[in-house]
Coordinates of C-alpha atoms in Angstrom, one line a residue:
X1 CA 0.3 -3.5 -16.4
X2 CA 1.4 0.2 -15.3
X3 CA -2.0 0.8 -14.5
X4 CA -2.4 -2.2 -12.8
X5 CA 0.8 -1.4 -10.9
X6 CA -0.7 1.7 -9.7
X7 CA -3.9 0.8 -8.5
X8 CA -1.6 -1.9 -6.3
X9 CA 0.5 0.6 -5.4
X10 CA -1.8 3.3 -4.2
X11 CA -3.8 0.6 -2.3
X12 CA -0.6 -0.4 -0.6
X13 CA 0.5 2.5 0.7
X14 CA -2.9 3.9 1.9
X15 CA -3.7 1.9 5.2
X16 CA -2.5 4.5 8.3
X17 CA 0.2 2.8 10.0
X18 CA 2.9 4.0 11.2
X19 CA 4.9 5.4 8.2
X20 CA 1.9 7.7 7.3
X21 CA 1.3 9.2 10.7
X22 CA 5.7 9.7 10.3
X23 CA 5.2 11.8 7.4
X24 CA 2.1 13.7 8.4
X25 CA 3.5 14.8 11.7
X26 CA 6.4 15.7 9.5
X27 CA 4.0 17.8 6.9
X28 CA 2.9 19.3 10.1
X29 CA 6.4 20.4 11.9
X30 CA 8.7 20.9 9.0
X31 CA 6.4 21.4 5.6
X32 CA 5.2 19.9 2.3
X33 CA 8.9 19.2 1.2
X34 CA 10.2 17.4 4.2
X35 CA 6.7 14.7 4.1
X36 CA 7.3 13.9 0.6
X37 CA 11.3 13.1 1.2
X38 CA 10.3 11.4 4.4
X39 CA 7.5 9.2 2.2
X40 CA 10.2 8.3 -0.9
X41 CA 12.0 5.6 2.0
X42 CA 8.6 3.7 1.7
X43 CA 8.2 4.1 -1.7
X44 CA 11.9 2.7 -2.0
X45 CA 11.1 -0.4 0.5
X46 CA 7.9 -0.9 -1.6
X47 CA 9.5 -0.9 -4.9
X48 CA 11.6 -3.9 -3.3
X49 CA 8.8 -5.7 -2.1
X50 CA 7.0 -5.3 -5.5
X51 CA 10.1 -6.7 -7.6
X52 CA 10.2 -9.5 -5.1
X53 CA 6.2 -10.3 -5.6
X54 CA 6.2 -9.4 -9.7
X55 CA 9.7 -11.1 -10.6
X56 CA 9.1 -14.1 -8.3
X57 CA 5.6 -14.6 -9.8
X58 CA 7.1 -15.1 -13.0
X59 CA 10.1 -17.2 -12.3
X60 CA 7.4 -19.7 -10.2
X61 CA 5.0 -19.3 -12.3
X62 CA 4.4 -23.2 -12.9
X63 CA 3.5 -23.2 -10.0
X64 CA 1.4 -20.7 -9.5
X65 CA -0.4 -21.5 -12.9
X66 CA -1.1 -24.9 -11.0
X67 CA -2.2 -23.8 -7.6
X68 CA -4.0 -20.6 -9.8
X69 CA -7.1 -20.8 -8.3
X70 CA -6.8 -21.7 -4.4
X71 CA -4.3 -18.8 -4.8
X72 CA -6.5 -16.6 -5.7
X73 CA -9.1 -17.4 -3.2
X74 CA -6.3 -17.3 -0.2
X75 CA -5.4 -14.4 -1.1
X76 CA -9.1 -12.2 -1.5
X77 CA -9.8 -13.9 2.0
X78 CA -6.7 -12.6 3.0
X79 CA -7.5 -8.5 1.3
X80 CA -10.8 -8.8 2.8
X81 CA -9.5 -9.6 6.0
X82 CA -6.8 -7.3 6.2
X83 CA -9.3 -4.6 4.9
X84 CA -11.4 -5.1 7.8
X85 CA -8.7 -5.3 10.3
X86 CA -7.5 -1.5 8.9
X87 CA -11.0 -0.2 8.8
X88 CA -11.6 -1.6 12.5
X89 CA -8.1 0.4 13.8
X90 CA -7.4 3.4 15.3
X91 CA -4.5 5.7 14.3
X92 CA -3.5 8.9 16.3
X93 CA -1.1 11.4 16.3
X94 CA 1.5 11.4 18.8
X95 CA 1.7 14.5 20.9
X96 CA 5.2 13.7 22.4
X97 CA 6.4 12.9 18.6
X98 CA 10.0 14.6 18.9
X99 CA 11.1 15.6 15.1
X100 CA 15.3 13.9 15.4
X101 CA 17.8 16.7 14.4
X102 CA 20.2 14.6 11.9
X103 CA 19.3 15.8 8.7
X104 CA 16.4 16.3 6.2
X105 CA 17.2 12.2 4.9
X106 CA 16.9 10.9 8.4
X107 CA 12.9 10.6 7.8
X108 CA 13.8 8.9 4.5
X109 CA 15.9 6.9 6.4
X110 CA 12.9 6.2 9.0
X111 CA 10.5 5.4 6.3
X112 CA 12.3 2.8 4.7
X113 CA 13.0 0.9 7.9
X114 CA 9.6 1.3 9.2
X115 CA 8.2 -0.6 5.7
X116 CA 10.9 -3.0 4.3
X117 CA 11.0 -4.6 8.8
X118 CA 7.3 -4.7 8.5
X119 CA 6.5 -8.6 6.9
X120 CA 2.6 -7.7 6.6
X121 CA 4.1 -5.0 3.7
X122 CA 5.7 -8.1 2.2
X123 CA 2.9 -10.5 2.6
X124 CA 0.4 -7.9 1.3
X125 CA 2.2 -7.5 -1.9
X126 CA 2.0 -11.3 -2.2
X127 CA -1.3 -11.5 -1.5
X128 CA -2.3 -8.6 -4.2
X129 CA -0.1 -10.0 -6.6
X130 CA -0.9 -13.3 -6.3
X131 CA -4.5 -12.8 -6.5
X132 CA -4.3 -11.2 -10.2
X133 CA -4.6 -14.2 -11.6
X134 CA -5.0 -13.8 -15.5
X135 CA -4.4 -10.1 -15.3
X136 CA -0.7 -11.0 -13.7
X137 CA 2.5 -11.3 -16.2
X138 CA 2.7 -14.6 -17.8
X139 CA 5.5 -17.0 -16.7
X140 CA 9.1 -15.0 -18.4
X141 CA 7.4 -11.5 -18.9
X142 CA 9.8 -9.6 -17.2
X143 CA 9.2 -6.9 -19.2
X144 CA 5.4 -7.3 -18.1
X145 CA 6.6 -7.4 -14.6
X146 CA 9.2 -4.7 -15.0
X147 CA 6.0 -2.4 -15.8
X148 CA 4.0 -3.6 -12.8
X149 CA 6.6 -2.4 -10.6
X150 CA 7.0 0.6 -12.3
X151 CA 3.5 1.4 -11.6
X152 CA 3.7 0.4 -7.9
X153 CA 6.5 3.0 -7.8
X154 CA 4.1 5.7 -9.2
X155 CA 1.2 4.6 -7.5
X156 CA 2.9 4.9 -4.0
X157 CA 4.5 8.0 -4.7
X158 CA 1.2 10.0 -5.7
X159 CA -0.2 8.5 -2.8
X160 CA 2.5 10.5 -0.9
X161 CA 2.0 13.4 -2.4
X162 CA -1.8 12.9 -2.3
X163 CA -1.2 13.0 2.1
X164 CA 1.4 15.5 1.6
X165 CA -0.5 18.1 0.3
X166 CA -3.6 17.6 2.0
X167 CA -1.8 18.0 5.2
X168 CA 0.0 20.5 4.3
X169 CA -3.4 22.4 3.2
X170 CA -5.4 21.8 6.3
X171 CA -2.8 21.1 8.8
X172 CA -4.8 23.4 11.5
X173 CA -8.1 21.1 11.3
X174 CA -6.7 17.2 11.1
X175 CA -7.3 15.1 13.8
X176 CA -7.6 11.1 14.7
X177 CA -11.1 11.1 13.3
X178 CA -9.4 12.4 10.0
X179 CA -6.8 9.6 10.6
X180 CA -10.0 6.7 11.2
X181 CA -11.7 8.5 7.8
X182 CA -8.0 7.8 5.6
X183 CA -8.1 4.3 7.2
X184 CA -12.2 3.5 6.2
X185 CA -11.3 4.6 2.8
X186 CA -8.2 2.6 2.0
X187 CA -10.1 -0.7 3.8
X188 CA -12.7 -0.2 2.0
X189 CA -10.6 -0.4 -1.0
X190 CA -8.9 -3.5 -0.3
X191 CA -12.3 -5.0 0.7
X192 CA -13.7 -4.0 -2.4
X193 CA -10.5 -5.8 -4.6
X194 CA -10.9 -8.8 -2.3
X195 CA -14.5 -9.4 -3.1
X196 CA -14.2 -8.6 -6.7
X197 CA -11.1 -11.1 -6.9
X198 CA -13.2 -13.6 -5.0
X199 CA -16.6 -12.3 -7.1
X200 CA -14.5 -13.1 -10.5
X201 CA -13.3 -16.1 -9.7
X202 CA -17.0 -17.6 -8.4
X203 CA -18.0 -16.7 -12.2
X204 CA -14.9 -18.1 -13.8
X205 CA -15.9 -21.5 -11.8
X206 CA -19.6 -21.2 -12.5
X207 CA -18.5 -21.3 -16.6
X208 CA -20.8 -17.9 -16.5
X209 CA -17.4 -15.6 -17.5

């Protein structure tokens, strides 16, 4: 389940929006340090929006154990989907980005309002959980779900300090090419869950798995 957790975790934080160009642009002006403080607000928002997806999966899960396979199918569509819309963006830096002067925990502060106001963060988490299927916590596994969001947490964090330090290491040659390269990577990677969700279930069905 940690593992699991992670790979969710490290998927979800990896899209470019506007959170990660935040942090980078703070990597660039103020340091390593200050892009990894900035990036625990979104970690904190996503553990929220992880508990909500793990702990209400097991409280409904009759219902979910009902609906288990259109659920599944909705939400692939929905990864691949989202995947493509990601891959198909383009992310810049701002130029005029002007760093506010209120403290080191302001980005923090930024971060977590930028994620947890965002619903697509919320949905996506629904959607990925959702989707597990039989690899999700039965119905009352709290302690199951407890480690799934524990390794959302550590997945979004070392996705942090992933960007963190490659920004920090080649700050003088990143660009909004670099920016469209982050973004084909982690849509490609939620392509690649959605079709193997989808790919899983099609053999399930077929009585081949």
């Amino acid at each position: 389940m940690v593992l699991l957790g992670v790979a969710i975790g490290f998927i979800a934080a990896a899209p470019v929006g506007p959170v990660n160009i935040m942090t980078m642009q703070r990597v660039l002006r103020h340091g390593f340090l200050a892009g990894v403080i900035a990036a625990l607000g979104s970690v904190v928002a996503d553990a929220m929006f992880a508990a909500a997806a793990a702990f209400g999966l097991s409280a409904v899960g009759d219902f979910f154990e009902g609906h288990a396979r259109t659920i599944q199918v909705v939400g692939g569509v929905f990864l691949i989907l989202f995947g493509l819309r990601i891959v198909l963006s383009h992310p810049h830096f701002n130029p005029d980005y002007v760093e506010r002067k209120d403290g080191i925990l302001s980005g923090m502060a930024g971060a977590f309002a930028l994620t947890f106001t965002n619903p697509g963060a919320l949905f996506g988490f629904l959607a990925l959980f959702s989707a597990l299927g039989d690899w999700a916590p039965e119905p009352g596994d709290w302690l199951g779900a407890g480690e799934l969001v524990l390794g959302v947490i550590g997945g979004s964090f070392f996705w942090w300090l992933m960007i963190a330090a490659l920004v920090a290491k080649l700050r003088d040659h990143l660009d909004d090419h670099w920016l469209e390269r982050v973004n084909w990577f982690a849509g490609g990677l939620l392509i690649t869950f959605g079709l193997l969700i989808l790919a899983r279930l099609g053999l399930i069905v077929s009585g081949l798995l």
